[in-house]
Short mmCIF file of N, CA and C in Angstrom, two decimals:
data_model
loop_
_atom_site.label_atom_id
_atom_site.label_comp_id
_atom_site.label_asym_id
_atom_site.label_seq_id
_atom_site.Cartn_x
_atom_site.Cartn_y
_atom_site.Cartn_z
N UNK A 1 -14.43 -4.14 -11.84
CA UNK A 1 -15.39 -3.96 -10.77
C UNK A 1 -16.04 -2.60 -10.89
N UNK A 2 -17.39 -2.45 -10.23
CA UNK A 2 -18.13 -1.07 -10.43
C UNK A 2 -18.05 -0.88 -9.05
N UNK A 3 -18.43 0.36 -8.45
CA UNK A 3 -19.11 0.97 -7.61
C UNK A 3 -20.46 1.66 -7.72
N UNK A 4 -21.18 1.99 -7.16
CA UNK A 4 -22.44 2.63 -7.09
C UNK A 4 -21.99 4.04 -6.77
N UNK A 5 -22.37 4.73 -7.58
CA UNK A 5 -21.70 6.45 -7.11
C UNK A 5 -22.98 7.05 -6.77
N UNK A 6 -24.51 6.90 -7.14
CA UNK A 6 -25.69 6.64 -7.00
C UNK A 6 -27.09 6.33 -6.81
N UNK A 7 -27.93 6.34 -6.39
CA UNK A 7 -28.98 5.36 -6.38
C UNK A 7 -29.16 4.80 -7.78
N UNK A 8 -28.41 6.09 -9.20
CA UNK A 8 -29.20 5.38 -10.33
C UNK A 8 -28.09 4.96 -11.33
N UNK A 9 -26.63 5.71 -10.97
CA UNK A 9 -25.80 5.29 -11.66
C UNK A 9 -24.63 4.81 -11.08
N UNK A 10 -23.64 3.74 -12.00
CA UNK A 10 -22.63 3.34 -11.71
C UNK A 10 -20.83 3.74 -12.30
N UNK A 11 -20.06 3.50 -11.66
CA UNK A 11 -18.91 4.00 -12.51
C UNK A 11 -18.03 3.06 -11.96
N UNK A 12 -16.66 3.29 -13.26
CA UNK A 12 -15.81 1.86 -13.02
C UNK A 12 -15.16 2.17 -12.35
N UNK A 13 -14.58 1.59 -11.62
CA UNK A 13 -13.87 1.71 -10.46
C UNK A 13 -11.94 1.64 -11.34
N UNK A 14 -10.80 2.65 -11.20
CA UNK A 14 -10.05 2.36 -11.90
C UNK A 14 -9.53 1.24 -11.55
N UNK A 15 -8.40 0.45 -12.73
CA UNK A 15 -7.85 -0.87 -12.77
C UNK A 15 -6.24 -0.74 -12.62
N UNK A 16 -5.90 -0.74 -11.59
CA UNK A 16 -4.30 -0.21 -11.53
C UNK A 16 -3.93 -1.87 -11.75
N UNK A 17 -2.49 -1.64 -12.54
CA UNK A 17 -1.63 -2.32 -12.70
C UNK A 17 -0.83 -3.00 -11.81
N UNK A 18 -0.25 -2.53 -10.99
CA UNK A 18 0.19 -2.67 -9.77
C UNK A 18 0.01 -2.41 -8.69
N UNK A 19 0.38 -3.28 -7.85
CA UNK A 19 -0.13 -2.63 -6.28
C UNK A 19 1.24 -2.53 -5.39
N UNK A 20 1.14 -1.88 -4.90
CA UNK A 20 2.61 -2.03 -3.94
C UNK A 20 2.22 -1.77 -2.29
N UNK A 21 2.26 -3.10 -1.82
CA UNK A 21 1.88 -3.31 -0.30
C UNK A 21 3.15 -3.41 0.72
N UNK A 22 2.83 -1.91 1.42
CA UNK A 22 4.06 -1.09 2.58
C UNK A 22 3.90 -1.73 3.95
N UNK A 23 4.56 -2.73 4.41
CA UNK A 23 4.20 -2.83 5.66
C UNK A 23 4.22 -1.63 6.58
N UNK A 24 2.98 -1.61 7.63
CA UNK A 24 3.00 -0.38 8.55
C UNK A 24 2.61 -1.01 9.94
N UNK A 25 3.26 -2.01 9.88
CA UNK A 25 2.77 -2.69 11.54
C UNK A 25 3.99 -2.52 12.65
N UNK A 26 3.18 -2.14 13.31
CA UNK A 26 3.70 -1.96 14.85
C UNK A 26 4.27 -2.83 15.85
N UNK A 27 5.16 -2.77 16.13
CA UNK A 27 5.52 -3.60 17.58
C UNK A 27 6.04 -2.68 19.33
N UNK A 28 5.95 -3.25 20.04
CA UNK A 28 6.88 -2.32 21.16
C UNK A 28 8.20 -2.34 21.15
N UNK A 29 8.43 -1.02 21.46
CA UNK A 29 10.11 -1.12 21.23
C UNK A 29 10.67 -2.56 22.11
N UNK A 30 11.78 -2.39 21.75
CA UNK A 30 12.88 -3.52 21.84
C UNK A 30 12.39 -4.78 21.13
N UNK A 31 11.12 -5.08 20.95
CA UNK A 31 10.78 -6.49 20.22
C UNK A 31 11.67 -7.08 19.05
N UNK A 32 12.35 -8.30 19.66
CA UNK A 32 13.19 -8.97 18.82
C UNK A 32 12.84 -8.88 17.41
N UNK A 33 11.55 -9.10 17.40
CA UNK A 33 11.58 -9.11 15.81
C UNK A 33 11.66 -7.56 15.06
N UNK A 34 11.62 -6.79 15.71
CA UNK A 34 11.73 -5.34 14.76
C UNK A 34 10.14 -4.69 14.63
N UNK A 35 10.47 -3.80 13.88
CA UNK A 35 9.33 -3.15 13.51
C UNK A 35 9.20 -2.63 12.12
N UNK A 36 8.52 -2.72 11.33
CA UNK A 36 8.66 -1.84 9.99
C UNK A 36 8.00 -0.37 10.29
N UNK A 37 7.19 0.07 11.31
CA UNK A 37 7.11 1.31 11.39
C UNK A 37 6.39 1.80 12.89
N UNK A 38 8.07 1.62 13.52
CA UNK A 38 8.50 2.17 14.50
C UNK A 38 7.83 3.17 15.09
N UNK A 39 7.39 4.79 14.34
CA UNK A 39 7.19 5.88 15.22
C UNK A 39 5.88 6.17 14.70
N UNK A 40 5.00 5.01 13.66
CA UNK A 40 3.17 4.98 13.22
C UNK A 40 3.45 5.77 12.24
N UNK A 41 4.32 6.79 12.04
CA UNK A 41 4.00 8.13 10.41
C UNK A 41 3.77 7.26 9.65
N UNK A 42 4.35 6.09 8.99
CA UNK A 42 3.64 5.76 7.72
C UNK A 42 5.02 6.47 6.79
N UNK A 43 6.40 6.52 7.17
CA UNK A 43 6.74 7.29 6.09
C UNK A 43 7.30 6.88 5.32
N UNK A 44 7.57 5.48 5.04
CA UNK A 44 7.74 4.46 3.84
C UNK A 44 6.88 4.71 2.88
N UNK A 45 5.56 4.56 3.15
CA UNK A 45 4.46 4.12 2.47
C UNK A 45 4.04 5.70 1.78
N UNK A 46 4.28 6.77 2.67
CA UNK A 46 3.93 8.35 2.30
C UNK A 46 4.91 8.63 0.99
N UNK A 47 6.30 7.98 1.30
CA UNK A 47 7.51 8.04 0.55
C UNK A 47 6.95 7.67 -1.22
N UNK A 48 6.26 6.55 -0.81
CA UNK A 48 6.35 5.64 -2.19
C UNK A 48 4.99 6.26 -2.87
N UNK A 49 3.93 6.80 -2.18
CA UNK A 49 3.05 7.46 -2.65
C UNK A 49 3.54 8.69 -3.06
N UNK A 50 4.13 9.58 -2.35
CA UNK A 50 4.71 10.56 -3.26
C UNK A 50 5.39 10.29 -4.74
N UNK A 51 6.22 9.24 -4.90
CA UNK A 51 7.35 8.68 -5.91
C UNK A 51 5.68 8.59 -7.31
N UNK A 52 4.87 7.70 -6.84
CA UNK A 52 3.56 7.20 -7.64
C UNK A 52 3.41 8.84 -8.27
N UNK A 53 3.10 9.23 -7.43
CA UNK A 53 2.45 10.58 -8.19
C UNK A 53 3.10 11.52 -8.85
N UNK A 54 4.68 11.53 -8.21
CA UNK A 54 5.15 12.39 -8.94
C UNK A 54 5.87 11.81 -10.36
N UNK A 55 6.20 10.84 -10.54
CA UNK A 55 6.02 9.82 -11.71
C UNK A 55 4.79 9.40 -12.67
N UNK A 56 3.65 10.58 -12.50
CA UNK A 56 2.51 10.31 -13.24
C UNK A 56 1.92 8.68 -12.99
N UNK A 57 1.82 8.46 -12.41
CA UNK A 57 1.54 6.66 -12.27
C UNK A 57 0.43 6.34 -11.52
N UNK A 58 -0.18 7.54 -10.91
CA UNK A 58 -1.11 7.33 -9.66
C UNK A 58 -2.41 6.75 -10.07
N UNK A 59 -3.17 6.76 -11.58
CA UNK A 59 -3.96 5.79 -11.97
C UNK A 59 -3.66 4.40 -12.41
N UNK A 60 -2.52 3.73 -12.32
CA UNK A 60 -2.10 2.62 -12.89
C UNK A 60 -1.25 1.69 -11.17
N UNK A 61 -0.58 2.47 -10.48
CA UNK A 61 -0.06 1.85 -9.58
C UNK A 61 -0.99 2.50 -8.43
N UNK A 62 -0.98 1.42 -7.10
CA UNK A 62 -1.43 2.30 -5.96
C UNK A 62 -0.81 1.85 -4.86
N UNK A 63 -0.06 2.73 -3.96
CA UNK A 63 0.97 2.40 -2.76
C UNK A 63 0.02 1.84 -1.65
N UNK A 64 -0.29 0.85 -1.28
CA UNK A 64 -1.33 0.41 0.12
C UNK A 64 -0.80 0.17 1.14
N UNK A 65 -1.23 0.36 2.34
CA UNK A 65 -0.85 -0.12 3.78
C UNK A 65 -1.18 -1.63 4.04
N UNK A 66 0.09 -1.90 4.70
CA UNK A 66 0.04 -3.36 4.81
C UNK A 66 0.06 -3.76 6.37
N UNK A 67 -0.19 -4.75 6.84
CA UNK A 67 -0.05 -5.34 8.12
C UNK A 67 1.04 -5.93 7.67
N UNK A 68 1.50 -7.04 8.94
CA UNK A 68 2.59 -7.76 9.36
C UNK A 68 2.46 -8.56 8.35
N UNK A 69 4.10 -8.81 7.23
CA UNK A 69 4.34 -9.33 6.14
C UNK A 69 5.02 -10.58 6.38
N UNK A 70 5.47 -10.92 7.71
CA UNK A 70 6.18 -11.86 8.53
C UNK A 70 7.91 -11.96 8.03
N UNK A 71 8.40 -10.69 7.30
CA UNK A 71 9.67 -10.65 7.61
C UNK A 71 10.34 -9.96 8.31
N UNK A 72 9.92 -9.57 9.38
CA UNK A 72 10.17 -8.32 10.36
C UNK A 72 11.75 -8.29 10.56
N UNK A 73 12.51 -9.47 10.59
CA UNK A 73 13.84 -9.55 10.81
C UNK A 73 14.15 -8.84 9.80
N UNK A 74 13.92 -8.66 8.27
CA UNK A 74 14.96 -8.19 7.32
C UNK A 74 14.69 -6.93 6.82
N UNK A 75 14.36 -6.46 8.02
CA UNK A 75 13.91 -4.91 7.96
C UNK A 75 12.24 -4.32 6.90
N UNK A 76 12.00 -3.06 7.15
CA UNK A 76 11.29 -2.78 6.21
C UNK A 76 10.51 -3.75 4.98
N UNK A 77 9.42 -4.01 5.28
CA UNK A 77 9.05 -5.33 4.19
C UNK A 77 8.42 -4.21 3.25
N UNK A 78 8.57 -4.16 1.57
CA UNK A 78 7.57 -4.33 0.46
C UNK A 78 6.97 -5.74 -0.59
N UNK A 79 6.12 -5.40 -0.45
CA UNK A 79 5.65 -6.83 -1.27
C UNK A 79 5.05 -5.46 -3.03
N UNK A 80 5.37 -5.99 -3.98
CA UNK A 80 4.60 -5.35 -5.66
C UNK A 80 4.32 -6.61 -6.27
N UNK A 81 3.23 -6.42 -6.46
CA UNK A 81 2.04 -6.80 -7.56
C UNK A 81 2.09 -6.66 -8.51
N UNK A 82 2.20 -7.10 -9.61
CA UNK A 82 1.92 -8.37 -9.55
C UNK A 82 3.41 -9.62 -10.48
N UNK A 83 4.76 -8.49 -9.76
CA UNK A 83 5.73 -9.11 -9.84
C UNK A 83 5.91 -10.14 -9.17
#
């Protein structure tokens, strides 16, 4: 895929290898089903972005925010791409 960086030129947009999607959805406390991120920081997802970068990997993998993955019961959901 390209982007337009431009009116006259284009550039490729990089092609990561993997994706790794952090659930960061919210519920109110006590909700039976749980929450994967309880207090909004994001610090799963901050976690695994740090790990990307400091592992040189940050053009090939990219850590994304995810909505509700529908396993809220078994704690913390990650879903990786394109395992």
């Amino acid at each position: 895929a390209q982007r337009q960086t431009s009116a006259r030129s284009w550039t490729a947009m990089p092609r990561f290898t993997h994706h790794i999607f952090i659930c960061c959805n919210q519920r109110p406390a006590g909700n039976p089903r749980g929450c994967c991120n309880p207090d909004g920081s994001e610090t799963l997802r901050n976690c695994f972005k740090q790990e990307v970068a400091q592992r040189g990997m940050a053009g090939a993998v990219r850590a994304n925010m995810a909505g509700c993955l529908d396993q809220c019961e078994l704690g913390p959901t990650v879903v990786i791409y394109p395992q």
